[in-house]
Short mmCIF file of C-alpha atoms in Angstrom, two decimals:
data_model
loop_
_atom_site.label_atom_id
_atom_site.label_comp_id
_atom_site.label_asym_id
_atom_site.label_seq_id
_atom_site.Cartn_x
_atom_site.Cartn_y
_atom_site.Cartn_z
CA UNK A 1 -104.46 19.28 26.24
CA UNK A 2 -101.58 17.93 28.46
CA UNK A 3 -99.47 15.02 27.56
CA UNK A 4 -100.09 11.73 29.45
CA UNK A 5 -98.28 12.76 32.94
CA UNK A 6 -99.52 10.13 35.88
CA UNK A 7 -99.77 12.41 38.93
CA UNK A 8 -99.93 11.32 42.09
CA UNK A 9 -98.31 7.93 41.51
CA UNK A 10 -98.76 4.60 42.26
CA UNK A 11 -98.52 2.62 45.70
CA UNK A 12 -96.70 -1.26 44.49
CA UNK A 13 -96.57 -4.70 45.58
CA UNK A 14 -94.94 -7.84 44.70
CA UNK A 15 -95.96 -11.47 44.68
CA UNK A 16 -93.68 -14.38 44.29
CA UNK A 17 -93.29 -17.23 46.37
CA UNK A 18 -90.92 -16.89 49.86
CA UNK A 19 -88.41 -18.58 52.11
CA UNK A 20 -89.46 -18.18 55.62
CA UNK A 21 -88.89 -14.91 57.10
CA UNK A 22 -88.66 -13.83 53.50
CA UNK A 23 -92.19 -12.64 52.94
CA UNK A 24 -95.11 -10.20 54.26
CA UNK A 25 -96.02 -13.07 56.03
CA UNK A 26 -93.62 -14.68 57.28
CA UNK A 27 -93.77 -18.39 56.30
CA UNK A 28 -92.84 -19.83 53.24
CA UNK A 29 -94.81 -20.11 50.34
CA UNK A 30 -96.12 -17.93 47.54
CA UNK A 31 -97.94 -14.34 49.25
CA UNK A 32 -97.01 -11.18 49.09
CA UNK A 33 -93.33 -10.86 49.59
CA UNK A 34 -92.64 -6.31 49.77
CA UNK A 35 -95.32 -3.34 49.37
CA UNK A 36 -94.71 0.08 49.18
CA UNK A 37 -96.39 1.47 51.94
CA UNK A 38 -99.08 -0.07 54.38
CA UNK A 39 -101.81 2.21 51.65
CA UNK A 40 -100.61 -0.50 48.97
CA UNK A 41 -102.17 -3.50 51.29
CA UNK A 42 -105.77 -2.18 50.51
CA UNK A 43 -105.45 -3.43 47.29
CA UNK A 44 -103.95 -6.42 47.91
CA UNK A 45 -106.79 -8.79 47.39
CA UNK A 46 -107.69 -7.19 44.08
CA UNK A 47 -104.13 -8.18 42.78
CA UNK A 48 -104.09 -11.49 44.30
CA UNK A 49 -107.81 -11.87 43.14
CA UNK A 50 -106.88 -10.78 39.17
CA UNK A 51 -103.48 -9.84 38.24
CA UNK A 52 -101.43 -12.96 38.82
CA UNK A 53 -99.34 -15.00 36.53
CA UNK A 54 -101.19 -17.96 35.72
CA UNK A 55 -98.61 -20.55 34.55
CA UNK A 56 -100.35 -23.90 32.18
CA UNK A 57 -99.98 -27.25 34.22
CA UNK A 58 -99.15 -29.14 31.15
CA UNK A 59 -95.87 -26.98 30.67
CA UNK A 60 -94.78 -27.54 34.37
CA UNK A 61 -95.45 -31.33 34.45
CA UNK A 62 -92.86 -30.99 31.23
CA UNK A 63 -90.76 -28.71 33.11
CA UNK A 64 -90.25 -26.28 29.69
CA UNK A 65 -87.45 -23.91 30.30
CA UNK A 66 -88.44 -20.69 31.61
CA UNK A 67 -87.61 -18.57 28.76
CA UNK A 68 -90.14 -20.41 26.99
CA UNK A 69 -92.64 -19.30 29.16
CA UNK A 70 -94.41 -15.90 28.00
CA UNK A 71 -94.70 -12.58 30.71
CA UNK A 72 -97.78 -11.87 32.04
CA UNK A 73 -99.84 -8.39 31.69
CA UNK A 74 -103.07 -7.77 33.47
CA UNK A 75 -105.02 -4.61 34.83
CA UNK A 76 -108.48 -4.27 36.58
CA UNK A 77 -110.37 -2.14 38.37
CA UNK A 78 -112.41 -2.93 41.10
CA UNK A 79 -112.53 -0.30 43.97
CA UNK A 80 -108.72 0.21 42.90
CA UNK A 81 -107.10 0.80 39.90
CA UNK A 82 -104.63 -1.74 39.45
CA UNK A 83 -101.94 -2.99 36.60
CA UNK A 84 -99.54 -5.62 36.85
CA UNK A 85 -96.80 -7.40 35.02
CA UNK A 86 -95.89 -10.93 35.77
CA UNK A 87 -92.91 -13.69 34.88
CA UNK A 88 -92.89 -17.20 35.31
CA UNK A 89 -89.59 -18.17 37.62
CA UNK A 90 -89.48 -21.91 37.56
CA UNK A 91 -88.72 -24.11 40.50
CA UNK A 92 -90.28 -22.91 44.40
CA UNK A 93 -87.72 -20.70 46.33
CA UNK A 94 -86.97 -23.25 48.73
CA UNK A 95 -87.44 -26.85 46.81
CA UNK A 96 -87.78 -28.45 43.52
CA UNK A 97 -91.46 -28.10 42.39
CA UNK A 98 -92.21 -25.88 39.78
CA UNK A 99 -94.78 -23.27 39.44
CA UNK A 100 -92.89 -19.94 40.97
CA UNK A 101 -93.32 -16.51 39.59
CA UNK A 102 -92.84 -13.25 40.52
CA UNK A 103 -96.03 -10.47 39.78
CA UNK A 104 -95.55 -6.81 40.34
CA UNK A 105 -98.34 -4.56 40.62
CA UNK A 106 -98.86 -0.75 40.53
CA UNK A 107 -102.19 0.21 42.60
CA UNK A 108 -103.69 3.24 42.73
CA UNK A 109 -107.44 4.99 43.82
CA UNK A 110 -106.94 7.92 41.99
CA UNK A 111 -107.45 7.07 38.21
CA UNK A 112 -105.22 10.71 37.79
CA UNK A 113 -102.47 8.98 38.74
CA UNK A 114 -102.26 7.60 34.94
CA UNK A 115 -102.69 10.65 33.38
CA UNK A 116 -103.47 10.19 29.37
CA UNK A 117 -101.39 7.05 29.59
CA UNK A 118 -103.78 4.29 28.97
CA UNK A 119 -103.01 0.61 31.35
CA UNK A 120 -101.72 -1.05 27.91
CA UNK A 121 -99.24 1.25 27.43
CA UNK A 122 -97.48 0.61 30.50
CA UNK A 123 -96.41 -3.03 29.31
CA UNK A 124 -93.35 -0.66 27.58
CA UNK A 125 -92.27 1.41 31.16
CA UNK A 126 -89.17 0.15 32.56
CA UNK A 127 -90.21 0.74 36.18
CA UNK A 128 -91.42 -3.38 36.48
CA UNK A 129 -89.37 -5.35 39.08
CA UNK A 130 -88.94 -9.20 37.38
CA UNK A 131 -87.65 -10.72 40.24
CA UNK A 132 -87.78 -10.96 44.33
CA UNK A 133 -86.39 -7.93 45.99
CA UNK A 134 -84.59 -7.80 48.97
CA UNK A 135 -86.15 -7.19 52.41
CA UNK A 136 -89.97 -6.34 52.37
CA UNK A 137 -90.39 -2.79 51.00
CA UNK A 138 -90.41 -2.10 47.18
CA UNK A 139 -90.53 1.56 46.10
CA UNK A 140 -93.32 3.41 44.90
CA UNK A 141 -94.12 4.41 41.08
CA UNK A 142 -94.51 8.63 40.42
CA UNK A 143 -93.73 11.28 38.44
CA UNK A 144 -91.72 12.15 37.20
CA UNK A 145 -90.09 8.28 36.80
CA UNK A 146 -93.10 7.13 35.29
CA UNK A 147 -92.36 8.51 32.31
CA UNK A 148 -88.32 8.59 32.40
CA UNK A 149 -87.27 7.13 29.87
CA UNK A 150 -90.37 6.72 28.39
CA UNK A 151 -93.19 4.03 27.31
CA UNK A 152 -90.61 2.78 24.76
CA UNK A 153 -92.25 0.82 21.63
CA UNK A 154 -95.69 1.84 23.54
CA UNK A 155 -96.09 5.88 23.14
CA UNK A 156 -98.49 6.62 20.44
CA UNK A 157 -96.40 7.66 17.42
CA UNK A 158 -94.45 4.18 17.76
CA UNK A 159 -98.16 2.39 18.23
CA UNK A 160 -99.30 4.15 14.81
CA UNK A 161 -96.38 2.86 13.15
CA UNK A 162 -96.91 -0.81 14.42
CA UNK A 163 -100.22 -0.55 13.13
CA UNK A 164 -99.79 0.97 9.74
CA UNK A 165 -96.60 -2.41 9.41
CA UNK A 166 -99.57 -4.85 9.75
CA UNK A 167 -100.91 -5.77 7.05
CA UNK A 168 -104.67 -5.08 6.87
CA UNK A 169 -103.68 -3.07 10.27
CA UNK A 170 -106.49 -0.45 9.92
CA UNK A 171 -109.02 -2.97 9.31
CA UNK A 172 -107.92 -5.14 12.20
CA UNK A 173 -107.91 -2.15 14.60
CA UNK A 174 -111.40 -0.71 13.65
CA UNK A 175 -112.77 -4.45 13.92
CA UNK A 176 -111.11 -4.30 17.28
CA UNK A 177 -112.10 -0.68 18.38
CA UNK A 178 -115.77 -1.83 17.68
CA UNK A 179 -115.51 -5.38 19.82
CA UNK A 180 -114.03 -3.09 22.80
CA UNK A 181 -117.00 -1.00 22.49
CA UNK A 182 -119.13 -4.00 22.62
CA UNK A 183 -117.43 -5.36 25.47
CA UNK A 184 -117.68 -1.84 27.66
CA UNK A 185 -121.78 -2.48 27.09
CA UNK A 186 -123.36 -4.09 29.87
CA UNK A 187 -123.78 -7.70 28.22
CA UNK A 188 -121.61 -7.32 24.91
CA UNK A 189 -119.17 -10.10 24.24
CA UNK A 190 -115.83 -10.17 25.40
CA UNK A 191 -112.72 -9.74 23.45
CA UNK A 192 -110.90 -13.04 23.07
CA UNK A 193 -106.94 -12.98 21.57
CA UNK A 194 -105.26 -15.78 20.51
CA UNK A 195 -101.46 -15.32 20.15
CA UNK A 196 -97.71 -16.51 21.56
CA UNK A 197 -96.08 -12.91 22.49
CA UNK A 198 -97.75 -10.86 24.78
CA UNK A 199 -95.89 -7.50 23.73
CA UNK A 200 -98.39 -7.94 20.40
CA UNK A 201 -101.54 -8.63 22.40
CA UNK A 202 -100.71 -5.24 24.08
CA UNK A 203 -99.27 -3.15 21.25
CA UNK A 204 -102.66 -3.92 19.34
CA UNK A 205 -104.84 -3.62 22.86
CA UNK A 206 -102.75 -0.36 23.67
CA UNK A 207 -103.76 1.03 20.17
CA UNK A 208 -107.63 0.14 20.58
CA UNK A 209 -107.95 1.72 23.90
CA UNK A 210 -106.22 4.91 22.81
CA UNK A 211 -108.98 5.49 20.53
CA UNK A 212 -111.29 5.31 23.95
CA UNK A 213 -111.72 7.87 26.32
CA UNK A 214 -109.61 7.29 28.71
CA UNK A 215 -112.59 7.02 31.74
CA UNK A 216 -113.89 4.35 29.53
CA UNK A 217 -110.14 2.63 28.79
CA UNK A 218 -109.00 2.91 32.57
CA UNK A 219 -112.32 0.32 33.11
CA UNK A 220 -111.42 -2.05 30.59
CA UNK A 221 -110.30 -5.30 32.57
CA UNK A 222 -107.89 -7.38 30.74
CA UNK A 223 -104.81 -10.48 31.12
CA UNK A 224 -103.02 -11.81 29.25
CA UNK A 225 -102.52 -14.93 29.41
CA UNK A 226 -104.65 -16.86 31.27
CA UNK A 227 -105.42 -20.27 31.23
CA UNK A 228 -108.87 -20.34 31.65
CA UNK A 229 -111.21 -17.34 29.87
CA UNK A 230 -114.59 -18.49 30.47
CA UNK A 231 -113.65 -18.23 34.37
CA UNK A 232 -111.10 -15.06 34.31
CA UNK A 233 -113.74 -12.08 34.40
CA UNK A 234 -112.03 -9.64 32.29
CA UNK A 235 -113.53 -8.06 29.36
CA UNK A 236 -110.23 -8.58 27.21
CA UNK A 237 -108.50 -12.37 27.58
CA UNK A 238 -105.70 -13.69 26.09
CA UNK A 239 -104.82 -17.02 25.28
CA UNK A 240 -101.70 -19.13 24.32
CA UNK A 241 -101.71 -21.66 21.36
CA UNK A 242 -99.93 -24.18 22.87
CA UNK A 243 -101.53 -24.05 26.63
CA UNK A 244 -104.37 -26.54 24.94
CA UNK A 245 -108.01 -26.78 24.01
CA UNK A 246 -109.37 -25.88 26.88
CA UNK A 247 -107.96 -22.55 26.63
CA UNK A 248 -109.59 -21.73 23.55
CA UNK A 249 -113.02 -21.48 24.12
CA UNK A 250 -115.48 -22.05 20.81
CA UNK A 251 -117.94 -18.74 19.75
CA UNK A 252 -120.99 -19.51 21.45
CA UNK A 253 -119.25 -19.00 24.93
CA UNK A 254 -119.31 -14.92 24.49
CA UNK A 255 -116.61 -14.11 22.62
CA UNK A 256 -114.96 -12.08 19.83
CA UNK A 257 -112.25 -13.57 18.39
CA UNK A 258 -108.89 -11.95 17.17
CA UNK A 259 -106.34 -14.57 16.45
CA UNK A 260 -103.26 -12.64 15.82
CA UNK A 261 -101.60 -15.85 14.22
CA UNK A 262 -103.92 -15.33 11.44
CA UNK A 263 -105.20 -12.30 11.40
CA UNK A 264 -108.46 -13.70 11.81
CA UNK A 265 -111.18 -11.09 13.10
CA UNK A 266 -115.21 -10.94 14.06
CA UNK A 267 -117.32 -11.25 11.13
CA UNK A 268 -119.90 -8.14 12.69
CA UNK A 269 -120.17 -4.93 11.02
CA UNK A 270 -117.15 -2.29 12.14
CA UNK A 271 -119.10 1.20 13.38
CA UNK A 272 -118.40 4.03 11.73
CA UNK A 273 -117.31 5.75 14.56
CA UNK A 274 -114.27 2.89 14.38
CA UNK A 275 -113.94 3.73 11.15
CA UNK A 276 -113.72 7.86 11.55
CA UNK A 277 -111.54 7.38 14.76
CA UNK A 278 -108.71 4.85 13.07
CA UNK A 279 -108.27 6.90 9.90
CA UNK A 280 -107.29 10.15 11.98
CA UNK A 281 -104.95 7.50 14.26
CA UNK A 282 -102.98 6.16 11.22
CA UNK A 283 -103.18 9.60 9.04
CA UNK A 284 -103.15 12.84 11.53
CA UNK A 285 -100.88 13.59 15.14
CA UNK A 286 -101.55 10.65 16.75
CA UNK A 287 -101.46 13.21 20.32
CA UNK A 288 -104.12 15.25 18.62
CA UNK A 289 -105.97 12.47 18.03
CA UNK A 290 -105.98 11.39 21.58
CA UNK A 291 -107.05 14.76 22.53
CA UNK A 292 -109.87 14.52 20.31
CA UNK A 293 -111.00 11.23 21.75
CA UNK A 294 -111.45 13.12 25.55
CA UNK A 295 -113.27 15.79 23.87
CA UNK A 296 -115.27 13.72 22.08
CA UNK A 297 -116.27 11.21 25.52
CA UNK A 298 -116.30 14.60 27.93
CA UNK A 299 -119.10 15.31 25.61
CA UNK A 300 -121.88 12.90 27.07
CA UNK A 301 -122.97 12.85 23.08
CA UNK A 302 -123.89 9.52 21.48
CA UNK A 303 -120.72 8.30 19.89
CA UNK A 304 -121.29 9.05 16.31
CA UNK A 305 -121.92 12.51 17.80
CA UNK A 306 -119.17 12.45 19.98
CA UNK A 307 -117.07 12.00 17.66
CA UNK A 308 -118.04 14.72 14.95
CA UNK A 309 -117.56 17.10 17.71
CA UNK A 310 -114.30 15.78 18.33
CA UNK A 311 -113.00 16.27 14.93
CA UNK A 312 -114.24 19.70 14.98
CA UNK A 313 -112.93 20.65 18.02
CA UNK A 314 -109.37 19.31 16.89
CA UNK A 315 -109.53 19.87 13.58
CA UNK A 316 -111.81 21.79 11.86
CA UNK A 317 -114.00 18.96 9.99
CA UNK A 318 -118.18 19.95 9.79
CA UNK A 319 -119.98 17.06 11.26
CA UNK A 320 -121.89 15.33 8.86
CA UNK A 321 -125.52 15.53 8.33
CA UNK A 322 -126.82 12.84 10.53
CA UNK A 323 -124.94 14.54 13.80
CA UNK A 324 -124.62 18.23 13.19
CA UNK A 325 -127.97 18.94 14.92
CA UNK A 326 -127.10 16.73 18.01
CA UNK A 327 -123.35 18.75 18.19
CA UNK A 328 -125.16 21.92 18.03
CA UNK A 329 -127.47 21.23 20.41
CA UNK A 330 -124.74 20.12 22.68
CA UNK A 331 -123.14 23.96 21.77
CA UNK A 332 -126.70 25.15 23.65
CA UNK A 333 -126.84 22.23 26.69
CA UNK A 334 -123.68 21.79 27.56
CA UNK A 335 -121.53 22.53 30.98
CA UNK A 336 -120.45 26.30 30.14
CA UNK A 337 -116.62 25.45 31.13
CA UNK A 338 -116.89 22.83 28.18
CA UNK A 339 -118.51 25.12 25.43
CA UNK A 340 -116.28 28.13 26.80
CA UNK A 341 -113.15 25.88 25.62
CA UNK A 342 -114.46 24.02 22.80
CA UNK A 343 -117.96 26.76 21.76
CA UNK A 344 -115.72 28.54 19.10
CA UNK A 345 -114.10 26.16 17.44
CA UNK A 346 -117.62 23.96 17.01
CA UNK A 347 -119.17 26.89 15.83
CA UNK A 348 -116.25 27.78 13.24
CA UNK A 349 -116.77 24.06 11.91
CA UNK A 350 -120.48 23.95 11.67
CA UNK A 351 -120.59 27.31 10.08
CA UNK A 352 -118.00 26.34 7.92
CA UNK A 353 -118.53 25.37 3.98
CA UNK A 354 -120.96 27.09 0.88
CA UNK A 355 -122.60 30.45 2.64
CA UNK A 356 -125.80 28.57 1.15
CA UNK A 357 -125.43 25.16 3.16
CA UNK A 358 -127.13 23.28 0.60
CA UNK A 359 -123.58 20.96 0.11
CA UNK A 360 -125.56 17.40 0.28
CA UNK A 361 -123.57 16.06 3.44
CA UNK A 362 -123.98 18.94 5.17
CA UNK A 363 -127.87 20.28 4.88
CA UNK A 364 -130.24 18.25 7.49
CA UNK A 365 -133.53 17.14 5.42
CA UNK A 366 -135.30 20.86 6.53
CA UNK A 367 -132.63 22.59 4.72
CA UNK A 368 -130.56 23.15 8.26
CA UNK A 369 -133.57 25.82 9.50
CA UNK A 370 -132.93 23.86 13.46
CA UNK A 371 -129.16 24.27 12.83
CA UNK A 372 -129.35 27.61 12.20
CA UNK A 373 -131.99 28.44 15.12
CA UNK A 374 -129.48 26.81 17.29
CA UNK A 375 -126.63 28.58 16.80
CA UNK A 376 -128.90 31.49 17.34
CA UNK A 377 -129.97 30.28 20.47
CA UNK A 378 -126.30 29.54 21.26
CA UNK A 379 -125.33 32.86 20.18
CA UNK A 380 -127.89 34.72 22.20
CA UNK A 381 -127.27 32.92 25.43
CA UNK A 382 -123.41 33.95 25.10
CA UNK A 383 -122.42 30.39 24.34
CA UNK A 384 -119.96 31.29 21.26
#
């Protein structure tokens, strides 16, 4: 496969609050102050509506310096794709009040336009604009500066290595790879973070959705920070320590909890899939291991099956037992472009092993007969 290359780019906008004649608008006040193109305004409510920097009253009223205050990283998608980066500014443009910030916001409603890069990721480009620009136009986001220089600490060998430094990093990632795919399921908990730097939040949220298909990771919602996460309707929230109680909100409201102070994670059961998926991460190409995560959700398979065809596709490795019939039958079912890239190299994994098959984790409990009949059937129809 590719590497992640956006394509057709991004329209932009930028939020922050205006002197008059300063903005979109024209008054003063915090709107939209410069877009890319008129295309960009489409998605203007969507940003307004979910990507903004939400600042904590309490700090304000205390007027904390602004360093103090953390960015802000949020995507969504809801009839647009959109990601956006935030930063608290302090006092109004034209007064004393606090409570200014500046939030700029890459839209898009072509998901190709972020290639294999999943939204997390993006928290390392060095395309964001952190303050007010001048007149009302702010340029567009393409290849190839999307990826000049780079995602910095956020392309995937760099994430690996984060996540191998952590101690107890593999555990904490497969505890997190299974609460995201809770939270994708219609009803399963949210994801809940507690922690003070947002770069972590995103480093650890960048490495989860990697191991996701990217269709799947391009429609998980998420901010950090916000300031209420009952109310913000993302699937993945983040909260800061020192914002107060309210911002915290106790188990029974929906939750999982990953408190990256601690190290503190869900008490449910990690899926195997997690499991399989974050020991080829942190051991193999962590490229080859994205591949193997589109293969694995172009598949339509369950996920356990998914992912054995996956690792056979990428590398070789017979699916297990309790899959191997499913994968097989996906060699006979599936679109013919898919088993006319991938047929061979399932077959040459399947096949692979004691010319006997009676290796316990391989052999099905009839002694692989339907295995075998498949790969007939497979073979016959001109499938491998």
């Amino acid at each position: 496969m590719t590497a992640g290359i956006p394509g057709p780019g991004f329209e932009t906008l930028l939020y922050t609050d205006c002197r008059v004649g300063q903005g979109l608008s024209g008054a003063a006040g915090l709107q939209f102050q410069a877009r890319s193109s008129s295309d960009a305004w489409e998605a203007a409510p969507v940003v307004q509506r979910s990507l903004l920097y939400e600042a904590p009253s309490s700090w304000m009223l205390a007027r904390r310096p602004v360093e103090d205050y953390p960015s802000s990283f949020a995507h969504v998608c809801d009839g647009s794709w959109a990601t956006g980066k935030g930063q608290y500014l302090g006092r109004e443009a034209s007064g004393s009040r606090e409570g200014n910030q500046v939030t700029h916001a890459v839209v898009t409603r072509d998901p190709e336009s972020y290639g294999l890069v999943r939204p997390a990721q993006l928290f390392g480009a060095d395309w964001w604009i952190p303050e007010p620009v001048e007149g009302t136009v702010c340029p567009p986001v393409g290849f190839p500066r999307a990826l000049e220089p780079g995602l910095g600490d956020f392309d995937l060998e760099r994430l690996r290595d984060f996540v191998v430094d952590q101690p107890g990093g593999g555990d904490f990632l497969a505890a997190l790879h299974t609460a995201l795919l809770g939270a994708v399921d219609p009803g399963g908990p949210r994801v809940l973070f507690v922690a003070q730097d947002t770069g972590t939040v995103l480093r650890w949220l960048a490495a989860g959705t990697v191991l996701l298909p990217q269709r799947v990771a391009l429609g998980v919602s998420f901010k950090a920070f916000t300031t209420d996460p009952v109310r913000c309707g993302h699937l993945v929230v983040a909260v800061h320590p020192e914002w107060g109680a309210d911002a915290t909100p106790p188990a029974d409201q929906g939750f999982s909890l990953f408190d990256l102070r601690t190290g503190e994670c869900p008490p449910a059961e990690v899926e195997r899939t997690s499991w399989e998926w974050v020991e080829a991460f942190l051991s193999e190409d962590p490229y080859d291991v994205r591949d193997a995560v589109e293969v694995a959700g172009a598949s339509g398979l369950p996920r356990d099956a998914a992912a054995g065809l996956g690792r056979a596709v990428q590398w070789g490795v017979a699916p297990c037992a309790a899959v191997e019939t499913q994968v097989v039958e996906w060699l006979c079912r599936a679109d013919p472009a898919l088993t006319r890239a991938y047929g061979t190299e399932v077959f040459d994994a399947v096949t692979s092993g004691p010319p006997d098959r009676v290796s316990p984790d391989r052999v099905s409990p009839d002694g692989g007969v339907r295995t075998l009949r498949l790969l007939d059937e497979a073979a016959c129809a001109g499938r491998i």
